[in-house]
Coordinates of C-alpha atoms and ligand atoms in Angstrom, one line a residue:
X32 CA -16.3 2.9 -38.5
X33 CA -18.5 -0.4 -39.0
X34 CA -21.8 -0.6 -38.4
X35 CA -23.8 -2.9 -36.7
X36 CA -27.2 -3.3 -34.3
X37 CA -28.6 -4.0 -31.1
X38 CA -31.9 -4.4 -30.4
X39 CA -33.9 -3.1 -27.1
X40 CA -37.2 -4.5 -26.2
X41 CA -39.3 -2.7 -23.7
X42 CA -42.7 -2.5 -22.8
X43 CA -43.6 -5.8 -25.5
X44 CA -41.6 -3.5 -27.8
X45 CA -38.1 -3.7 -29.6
X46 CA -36.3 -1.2 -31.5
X47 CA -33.2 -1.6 -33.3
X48 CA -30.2 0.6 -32.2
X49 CA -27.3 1.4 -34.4
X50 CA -23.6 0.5 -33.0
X51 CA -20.5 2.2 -34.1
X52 CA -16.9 0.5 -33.1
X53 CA -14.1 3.6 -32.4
X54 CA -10.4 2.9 -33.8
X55 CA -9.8 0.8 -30.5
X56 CA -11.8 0.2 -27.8
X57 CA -15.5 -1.1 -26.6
X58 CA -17.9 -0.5 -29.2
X59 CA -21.2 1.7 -28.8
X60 CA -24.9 1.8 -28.7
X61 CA -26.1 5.1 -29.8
X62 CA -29.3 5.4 -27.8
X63 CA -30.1 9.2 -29.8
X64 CA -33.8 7.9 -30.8
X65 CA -34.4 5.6 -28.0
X66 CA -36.8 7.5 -26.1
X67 CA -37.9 8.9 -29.0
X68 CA -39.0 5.2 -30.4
X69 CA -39.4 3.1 -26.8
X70 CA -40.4 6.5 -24.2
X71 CA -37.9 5.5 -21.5
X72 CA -34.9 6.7 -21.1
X73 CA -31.1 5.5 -20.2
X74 CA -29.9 5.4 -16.6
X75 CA -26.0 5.7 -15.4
X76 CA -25.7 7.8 -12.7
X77 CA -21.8 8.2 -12.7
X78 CA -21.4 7.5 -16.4
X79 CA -19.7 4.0 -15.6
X80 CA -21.2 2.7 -18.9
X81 CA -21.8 5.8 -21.1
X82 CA -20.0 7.3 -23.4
X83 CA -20.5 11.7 -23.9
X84 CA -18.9 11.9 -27.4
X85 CA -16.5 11.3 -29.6
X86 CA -12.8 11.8 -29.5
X87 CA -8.7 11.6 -30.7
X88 CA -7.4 12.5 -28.4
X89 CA -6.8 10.8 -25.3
X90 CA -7.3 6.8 -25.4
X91 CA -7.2 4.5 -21.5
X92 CA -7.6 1.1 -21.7
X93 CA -7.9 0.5 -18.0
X94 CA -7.5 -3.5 -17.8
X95 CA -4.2 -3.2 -20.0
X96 CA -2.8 0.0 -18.3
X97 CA -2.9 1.6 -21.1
X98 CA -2.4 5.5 -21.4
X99 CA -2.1 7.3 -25.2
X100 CA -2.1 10.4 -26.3
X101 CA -3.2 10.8 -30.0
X102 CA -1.9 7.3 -30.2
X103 CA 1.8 8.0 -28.6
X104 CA 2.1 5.9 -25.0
X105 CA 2.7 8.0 -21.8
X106 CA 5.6 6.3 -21.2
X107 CA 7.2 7.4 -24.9
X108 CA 6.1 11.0 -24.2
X109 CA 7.1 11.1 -20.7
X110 CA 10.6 9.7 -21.7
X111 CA 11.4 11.4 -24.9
X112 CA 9.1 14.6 -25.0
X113 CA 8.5 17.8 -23.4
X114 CA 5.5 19.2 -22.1
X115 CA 5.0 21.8 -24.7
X116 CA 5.6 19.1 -27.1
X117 CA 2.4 16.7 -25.6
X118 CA 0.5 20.5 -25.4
X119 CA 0.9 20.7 -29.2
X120 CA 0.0 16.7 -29.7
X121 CA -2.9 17.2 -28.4
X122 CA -4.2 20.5 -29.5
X123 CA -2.9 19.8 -33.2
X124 CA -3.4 16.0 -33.3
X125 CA 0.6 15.5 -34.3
X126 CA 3.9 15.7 -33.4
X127 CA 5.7 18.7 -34.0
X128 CA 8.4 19.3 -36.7
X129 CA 11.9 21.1 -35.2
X130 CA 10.2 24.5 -36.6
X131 CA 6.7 23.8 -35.9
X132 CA 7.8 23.1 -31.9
X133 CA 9.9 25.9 -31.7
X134 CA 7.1 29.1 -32.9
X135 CA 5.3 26.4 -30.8
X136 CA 7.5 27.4 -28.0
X137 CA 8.0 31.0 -28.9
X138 CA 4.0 31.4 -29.1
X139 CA 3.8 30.3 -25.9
X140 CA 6.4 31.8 -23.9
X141 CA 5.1 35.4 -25.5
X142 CA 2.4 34.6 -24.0
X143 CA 2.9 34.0 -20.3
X144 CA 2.2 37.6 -18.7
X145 CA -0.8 38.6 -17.5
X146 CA -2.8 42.0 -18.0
X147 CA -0.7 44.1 -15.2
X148 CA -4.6 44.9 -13.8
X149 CA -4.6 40.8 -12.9
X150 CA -2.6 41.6 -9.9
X151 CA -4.4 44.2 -8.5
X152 CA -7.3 40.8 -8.1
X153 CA -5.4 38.9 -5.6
X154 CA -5.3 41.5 -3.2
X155 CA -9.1 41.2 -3.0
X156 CA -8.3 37.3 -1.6
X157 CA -7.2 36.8 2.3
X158 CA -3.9 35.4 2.2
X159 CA -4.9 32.3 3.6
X160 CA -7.4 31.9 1.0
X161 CA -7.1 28.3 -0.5
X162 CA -5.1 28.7 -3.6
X163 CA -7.7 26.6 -5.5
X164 CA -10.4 29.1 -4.7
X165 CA -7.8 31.9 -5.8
X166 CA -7.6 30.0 -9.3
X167 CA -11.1 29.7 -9.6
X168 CA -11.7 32.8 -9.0
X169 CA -8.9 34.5 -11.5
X170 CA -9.0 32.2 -14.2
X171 CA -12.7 32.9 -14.9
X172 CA -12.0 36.8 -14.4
X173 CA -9.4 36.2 -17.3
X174 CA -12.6 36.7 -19.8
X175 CA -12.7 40.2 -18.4
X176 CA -9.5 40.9 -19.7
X177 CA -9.3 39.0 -22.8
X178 CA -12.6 40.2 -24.5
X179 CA -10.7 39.7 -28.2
X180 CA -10.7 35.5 -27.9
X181 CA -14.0 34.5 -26.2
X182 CA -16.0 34.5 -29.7
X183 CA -16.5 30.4 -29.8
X184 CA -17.3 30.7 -33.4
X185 CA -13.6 32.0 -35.0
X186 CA -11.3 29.0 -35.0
X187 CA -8.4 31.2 -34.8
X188 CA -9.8 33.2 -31.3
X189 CA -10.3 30.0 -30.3
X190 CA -6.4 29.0 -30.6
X191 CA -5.7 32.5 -29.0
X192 CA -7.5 31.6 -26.3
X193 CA -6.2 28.3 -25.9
X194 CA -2.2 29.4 -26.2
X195 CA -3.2 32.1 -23.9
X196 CA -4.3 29.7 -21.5
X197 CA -1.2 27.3 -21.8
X198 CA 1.0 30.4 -21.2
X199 CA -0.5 31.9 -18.4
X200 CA -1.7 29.2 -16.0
X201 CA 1.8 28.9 -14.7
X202 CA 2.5 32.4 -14.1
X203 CA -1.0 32.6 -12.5
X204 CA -0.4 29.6 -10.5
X205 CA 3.0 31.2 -9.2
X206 CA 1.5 34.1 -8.4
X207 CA -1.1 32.2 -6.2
X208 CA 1.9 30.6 -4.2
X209 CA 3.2 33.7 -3.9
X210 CA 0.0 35.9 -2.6
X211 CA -0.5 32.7 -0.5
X212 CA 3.3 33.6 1.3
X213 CA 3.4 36.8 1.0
X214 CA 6.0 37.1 -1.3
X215 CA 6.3 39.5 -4.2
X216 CA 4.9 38.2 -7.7
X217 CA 8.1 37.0 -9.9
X218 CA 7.6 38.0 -13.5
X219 CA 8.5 35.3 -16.5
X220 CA 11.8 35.4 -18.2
X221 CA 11.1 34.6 -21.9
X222 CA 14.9 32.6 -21.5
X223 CA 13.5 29.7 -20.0
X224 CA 11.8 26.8 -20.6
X225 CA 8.5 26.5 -19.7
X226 CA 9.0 23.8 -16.0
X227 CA 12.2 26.2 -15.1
X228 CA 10.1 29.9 -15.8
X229 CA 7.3 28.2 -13.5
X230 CA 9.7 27.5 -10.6
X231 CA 11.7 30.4 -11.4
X232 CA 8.2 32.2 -10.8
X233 CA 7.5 30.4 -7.6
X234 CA 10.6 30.3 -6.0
X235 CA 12.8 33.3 -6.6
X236 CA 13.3 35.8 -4.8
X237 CA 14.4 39.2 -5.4
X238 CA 17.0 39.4 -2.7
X239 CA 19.2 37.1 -4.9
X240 CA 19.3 35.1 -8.1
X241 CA 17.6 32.2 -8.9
X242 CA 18.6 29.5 -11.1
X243 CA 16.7 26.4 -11.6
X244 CA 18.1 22.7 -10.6
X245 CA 17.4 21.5 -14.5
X246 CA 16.9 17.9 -13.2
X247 CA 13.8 19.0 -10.6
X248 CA 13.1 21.1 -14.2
X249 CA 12.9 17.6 -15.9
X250 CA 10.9 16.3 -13.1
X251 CA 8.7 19.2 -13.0
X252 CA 8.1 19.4 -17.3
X253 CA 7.5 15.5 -16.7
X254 CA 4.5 15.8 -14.0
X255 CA 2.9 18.3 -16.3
X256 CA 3.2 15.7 -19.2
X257 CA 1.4 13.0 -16.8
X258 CA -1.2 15.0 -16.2
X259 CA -1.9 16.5 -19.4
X260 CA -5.2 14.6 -20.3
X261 CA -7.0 11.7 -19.6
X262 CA -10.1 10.8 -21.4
X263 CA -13.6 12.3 -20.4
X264 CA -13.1 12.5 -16.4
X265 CA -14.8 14.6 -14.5
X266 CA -13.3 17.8 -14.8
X267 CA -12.6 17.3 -18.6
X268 CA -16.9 16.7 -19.0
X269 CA -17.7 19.6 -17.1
X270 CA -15.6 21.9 -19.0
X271 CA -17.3 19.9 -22.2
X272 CA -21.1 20.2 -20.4
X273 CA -20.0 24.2 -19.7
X274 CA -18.5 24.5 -23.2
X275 CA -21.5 23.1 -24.6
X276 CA -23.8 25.7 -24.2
X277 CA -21.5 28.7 -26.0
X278 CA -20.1 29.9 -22.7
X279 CA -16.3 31.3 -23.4
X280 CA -13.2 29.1 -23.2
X281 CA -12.0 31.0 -19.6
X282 CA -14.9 30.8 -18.0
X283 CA -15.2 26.6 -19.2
X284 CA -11.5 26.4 -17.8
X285 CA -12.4 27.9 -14.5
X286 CA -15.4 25.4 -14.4
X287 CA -13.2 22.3 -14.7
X288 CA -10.5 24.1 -12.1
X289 CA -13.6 23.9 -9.7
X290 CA -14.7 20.5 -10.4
X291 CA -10.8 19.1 -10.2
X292 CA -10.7 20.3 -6.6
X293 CA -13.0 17.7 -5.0
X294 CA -10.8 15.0 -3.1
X295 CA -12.5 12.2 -5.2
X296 CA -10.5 13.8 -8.3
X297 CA -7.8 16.3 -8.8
X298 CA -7.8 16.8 -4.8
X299 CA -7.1 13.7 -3.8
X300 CA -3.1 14.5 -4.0
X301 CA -3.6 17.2 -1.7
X302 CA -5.7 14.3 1.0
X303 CA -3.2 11.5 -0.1
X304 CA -0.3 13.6 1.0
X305 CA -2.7 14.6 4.0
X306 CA -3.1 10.9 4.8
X307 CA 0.2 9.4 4.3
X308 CA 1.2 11.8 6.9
X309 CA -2.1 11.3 9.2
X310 CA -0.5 7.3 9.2
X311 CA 2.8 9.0 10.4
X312 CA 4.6 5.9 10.6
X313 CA 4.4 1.7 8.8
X314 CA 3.6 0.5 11.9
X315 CA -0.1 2.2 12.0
X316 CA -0.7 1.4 8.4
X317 CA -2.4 -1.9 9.5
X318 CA -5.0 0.3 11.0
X319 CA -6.0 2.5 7.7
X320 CA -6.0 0.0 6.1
X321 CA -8.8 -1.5 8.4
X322 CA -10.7 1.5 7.9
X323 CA -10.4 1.9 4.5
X324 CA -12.0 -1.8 4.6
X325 CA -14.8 -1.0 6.9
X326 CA -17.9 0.2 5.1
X327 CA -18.6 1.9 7.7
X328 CA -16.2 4.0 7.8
X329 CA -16.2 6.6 5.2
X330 CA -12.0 7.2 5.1
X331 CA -10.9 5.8 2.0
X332 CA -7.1 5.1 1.0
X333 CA -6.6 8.7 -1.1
X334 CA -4.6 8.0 -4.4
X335 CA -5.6 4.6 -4.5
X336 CA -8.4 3.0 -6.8
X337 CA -10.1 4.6 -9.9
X338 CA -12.5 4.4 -12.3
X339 CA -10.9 3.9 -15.4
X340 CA -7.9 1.7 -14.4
X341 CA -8.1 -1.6 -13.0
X342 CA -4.7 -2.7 -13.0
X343 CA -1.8 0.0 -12.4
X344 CA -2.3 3.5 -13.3
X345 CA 0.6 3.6 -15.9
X346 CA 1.1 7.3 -15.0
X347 CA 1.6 6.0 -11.3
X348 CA 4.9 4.2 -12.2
X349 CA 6.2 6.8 -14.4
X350 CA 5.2 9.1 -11.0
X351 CA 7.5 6.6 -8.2
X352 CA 10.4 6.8 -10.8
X353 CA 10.4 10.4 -10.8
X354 CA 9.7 10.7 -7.1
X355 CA 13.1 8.7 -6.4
X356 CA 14.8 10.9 -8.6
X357 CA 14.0 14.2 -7.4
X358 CA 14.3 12.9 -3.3
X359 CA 17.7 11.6 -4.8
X360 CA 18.8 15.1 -6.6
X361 CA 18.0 16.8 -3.1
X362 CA 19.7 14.2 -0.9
X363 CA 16.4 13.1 0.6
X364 CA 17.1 10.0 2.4
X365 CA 14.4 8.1 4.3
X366 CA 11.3 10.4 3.4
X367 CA 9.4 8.6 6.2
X368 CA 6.5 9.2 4.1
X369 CA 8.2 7.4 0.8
X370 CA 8.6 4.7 3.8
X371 CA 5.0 4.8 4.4
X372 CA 3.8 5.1 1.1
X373 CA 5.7 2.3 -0.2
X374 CA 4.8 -0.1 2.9
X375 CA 1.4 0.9 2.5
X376 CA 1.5 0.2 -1.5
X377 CA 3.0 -3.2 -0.9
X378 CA 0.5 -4.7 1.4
X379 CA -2.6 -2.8 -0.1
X380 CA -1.4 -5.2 -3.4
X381 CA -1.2 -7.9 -1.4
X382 CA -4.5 -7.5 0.5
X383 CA -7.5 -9.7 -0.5
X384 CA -10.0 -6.6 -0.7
X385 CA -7.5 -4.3 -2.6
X386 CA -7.2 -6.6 -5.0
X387 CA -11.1 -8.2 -5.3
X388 CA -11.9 -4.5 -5.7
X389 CA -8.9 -3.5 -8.4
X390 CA -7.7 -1.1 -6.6
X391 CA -4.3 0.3 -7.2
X392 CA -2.2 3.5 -7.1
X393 CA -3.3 6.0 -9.4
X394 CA -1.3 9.2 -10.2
X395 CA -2.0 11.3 -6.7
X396 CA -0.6 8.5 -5.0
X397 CA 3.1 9.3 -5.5
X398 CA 2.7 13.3 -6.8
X399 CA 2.2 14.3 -3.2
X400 CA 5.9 13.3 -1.8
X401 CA 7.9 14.8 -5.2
X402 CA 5.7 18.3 -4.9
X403 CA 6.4 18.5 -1.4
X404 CA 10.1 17.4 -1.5
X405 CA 10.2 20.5 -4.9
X406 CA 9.5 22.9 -2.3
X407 CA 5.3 23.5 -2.8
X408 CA 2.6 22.9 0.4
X409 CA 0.4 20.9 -0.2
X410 CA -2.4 23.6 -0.6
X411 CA -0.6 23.8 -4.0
X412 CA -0.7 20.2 -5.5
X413 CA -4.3 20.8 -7.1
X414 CA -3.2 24.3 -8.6
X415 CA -0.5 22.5 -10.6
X416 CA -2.4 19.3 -11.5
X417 CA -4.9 22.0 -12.9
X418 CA -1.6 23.8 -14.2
X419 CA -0.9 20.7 -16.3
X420 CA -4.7 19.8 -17.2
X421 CA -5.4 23.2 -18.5
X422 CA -4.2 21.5 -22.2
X423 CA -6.6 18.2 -22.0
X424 CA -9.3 20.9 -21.0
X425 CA -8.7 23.1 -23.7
X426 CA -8.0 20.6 -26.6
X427 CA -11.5 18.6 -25.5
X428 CA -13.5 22.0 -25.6
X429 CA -12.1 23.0 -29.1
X430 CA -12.6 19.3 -29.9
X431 CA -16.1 19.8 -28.6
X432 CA -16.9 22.9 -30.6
X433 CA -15.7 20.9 -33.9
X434 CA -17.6 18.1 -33.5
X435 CA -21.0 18.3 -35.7
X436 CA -22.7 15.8 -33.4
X437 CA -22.3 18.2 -30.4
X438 CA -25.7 20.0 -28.9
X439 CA -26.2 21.6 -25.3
X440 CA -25.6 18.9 -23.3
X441 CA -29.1 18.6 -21.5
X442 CA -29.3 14.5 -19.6
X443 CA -32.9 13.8 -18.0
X444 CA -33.8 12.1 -15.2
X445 CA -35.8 9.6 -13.2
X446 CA -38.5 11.5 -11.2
X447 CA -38.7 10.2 -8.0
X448 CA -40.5 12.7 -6.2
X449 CA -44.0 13.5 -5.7
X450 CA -47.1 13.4 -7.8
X451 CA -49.0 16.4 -8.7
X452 CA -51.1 17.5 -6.1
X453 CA -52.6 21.0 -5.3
X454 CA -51.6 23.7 -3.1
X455 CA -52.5 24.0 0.6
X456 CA -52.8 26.9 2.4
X457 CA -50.6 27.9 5.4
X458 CA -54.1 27.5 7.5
X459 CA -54.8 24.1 6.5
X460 CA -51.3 22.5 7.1
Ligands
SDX210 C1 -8.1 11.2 -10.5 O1 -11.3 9.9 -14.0 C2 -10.0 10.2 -14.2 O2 -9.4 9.9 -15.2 C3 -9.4 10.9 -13.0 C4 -7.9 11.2 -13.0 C5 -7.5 12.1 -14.2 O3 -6.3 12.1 -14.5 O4 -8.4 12.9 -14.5 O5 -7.2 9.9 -13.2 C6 -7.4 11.8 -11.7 O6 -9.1 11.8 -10.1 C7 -7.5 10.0 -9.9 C8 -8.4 9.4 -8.8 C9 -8.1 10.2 -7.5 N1 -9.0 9.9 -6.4 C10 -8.6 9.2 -5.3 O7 -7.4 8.7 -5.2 C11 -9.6 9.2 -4.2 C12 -9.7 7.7 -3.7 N2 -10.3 6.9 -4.7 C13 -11.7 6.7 -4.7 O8 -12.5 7.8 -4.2 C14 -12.3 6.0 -5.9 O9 -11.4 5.0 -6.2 C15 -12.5 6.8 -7.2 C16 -13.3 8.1 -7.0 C17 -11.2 7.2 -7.8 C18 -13.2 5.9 -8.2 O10 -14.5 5.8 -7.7 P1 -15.6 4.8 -8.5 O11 -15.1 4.4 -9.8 O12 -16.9 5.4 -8.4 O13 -15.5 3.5 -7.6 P2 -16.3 3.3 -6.3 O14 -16.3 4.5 -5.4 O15 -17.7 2.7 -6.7 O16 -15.5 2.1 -5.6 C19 -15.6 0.8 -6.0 C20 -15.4 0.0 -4.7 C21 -16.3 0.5 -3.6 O17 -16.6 -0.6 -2.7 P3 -18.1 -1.3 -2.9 O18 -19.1 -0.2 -2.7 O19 -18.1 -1.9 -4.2 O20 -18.2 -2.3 -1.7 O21 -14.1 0.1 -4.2 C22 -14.1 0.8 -3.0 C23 -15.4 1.5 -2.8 O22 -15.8 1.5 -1.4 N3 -13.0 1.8 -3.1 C24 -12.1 2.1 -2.1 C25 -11.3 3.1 -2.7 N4 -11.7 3.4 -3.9 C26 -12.8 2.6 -4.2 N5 -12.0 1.6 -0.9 C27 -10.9 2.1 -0.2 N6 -10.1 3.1 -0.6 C28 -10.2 3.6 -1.9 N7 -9.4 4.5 -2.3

């Protein structure tokens, strides 16, 4: 890591602030003793221009397009890997060997049934309960049940924890589809793979057998993989801020499931799904698209635009590839909203403010159409992009725990309220 300065003058004063550079990437300005040595503070509401930590694990360059995972492109691991292959990249830092992946995969798959008392909590939900608010709700009871992994301080309850997490969000997921339905809970088959158990567990039935399509299998293992991880967003550093002051690893997790749900992040497949069939048909796209221009209006294109990326979300691409394959396994023809979404792609990239403002199809864009042509509503598409995140969650929290540099995170503010002044009573006011 070089070293090097920047200097800071405030108030007729300037103070000399170490910079580090990373292995790629913009350098920093570590601004630890600036209000210590100058008494003001940093502002970045938003975090546009500040960076929390540390980390190897996840690495965007958003003006390239650039997505990698402990150095390995998306598009390699999306192509050539597996999901439980990316979970152990980025919990262990390296590929697997052939035996490493598969106690990898045995760990794992032991792993995916829940304490038998976990069912008895979803009857407590309505059935129409959002399944989000079901998955907030039972992943942070899980540290009820799992009392021998929440002690932050033993590495290897840590890596309990975090398997046990990796193996059970899908069956906990399933079961919310299925208490949403009214359908009886499916139990995993240690047989299959980790995309066919979770469909298996959300689609079966026990009136007859259920075997999985392995290509919507592949497509299914492959939207895990795309959402995996992805830097320091805003679910990933509120399970860090959570993590940060000792709290356990289930009860982190269920922090970030709550954060991931608002429509600016993780929701926004969910609303872009919501909108593409609000639009209906090409020929009112002109329209939105008007509205998403008008800042008066607050509508806003949902999966477009983000604030990382400024060219193409590479995950987006990977994302429309796997969309035509799985409407092309089923004998989807004509999705009218494929039709829409790729009308309204093609002149968003065309349009002068689209592309003055960077703004292009990120990941939700495309995940909406392939969930809903897999079977799920679209109540569901949050559950399994927080399915698939649970691994960037969990790798950044243990990555968090190991970091020496890490304290409570605690930011301050700028006060812009009012002076002291005294109290009045009731009589006087
Ligand atoms: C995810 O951070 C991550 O890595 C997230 C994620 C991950 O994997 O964890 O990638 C997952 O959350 C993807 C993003 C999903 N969200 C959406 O698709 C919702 C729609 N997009 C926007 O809400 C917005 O683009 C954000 C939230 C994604 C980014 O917001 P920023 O970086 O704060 O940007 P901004 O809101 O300041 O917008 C910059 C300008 C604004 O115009 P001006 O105020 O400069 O005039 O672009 C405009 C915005 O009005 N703009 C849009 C727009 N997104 C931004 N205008 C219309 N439609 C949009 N979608």
């Amino acid at each position: 890591m070089t070293e090097t300065k920047a200097d800071v003058s405030i108030g007729g004063k300037t103070v000399e602030l170490p910079t580090r550079s990373g292995t790629i990437g913009p350098d920093v300005i570590d601004i630890g003793t600036l209000y210590k040595n100058t008494g003001a503070f940093t502002y970045d509401p938003g975090f546009t221009s500040t960076a929390s930590c540390e980390s190897k694990i996840t690495y965007i360059d958003g003006d390239e397009g650039v997505l990698l995972h402990r150095g390995y492109p998306i598009e390699q691991l999306a192509e050539h890997g597996d999901f439980l292959e990316v979970c152990y990249l980025l919990l262990y830092g390296e590929l697997p060997t052939k035996t490493q992946k598969d106690d990898f995969d045995y760990r794992v798959t032991h792993h995916t049934m829940v304490h038998e008392q976990m069912s008895k909590f979803f009857t407590g939900f309505r059935r129409d309960a959002h399944p989000m608010a079901v998955m907030c709700g039972v992943v942070g009871a899980l540290s009820a049940f799992y009392h021998d992994s929440t002690d932050i301080t033993d590495p290897h309850q840590r890596m309990v924890a975090s398997l046990r997490m990796i193996a059970k969000m899908p069956t906990i997921a399933a079961m919310a589809y299925k208490y949403h339905i009214g359908q009886p809970f499916v139990y995993p088959k240690n047989d299959l793979d980790y995309a066919s158990n979770f469909l298996r567990m959300c689609f079966a039935v026990p009136c007859e057998e259920y075997t999985a399509n392995p290509v919507l299998s592949r497509a299914m293992d492959r939207i895990f993989i795309l959402h995996a991880d992805h830097e320091q967003n805003a679910s990933t550093s509120t399970v860090r801020l959570a993590g940060s002051s000792g709290a356990n690893p289930f009860a982190c997790i269920a922090a970030g499931i709550a954060c991931l749900w608002g429509p600016a992040h993780g929701g926004a497949n969910e609303a872009a799904l919501n909108m593409l069939a609000e639009i209906g048909s090409v020929d009112r796209i002109p329209e939105y698209i008007a509205k998403a221009k008008d800042k008066n209006d607050p509508f806003r294109l949902m999966g477009f635009g983000h604030r990382v990326y400024k060219h193409y979300d590479p995950r987006a691409r990977i994302m429309q590839k796997t969309t035509h394959e799985v409407l092309g396994e089923l004998g989807i023809k004509d999705d009218p909203m494929l039709e829409v979404a790729m009308e309204l792609e093609r002149i968003a990239l065309t349009d002068d403010y689209f592309i003055e403002k960077k703004l292009y199809p990120n990941i939700d864009f495309y995940s909406g159409i392939t969930l809903k042509a897999l079977g799920f509503p679209t109540t569901m598409f949050t559950v399994l992009f927080a399915l698939a995140r649970t691994v960037g969650w969990i790798a950044q929290w243990n990555e968090m725990i190991e970091d020496p540099e890490q304290r409570i995170g605690r930011p301050r503010q700028l006060y812009v309220g009012a002076p002291k002044r005294d109290y009045v009573p009731v009589s006087k006011r």
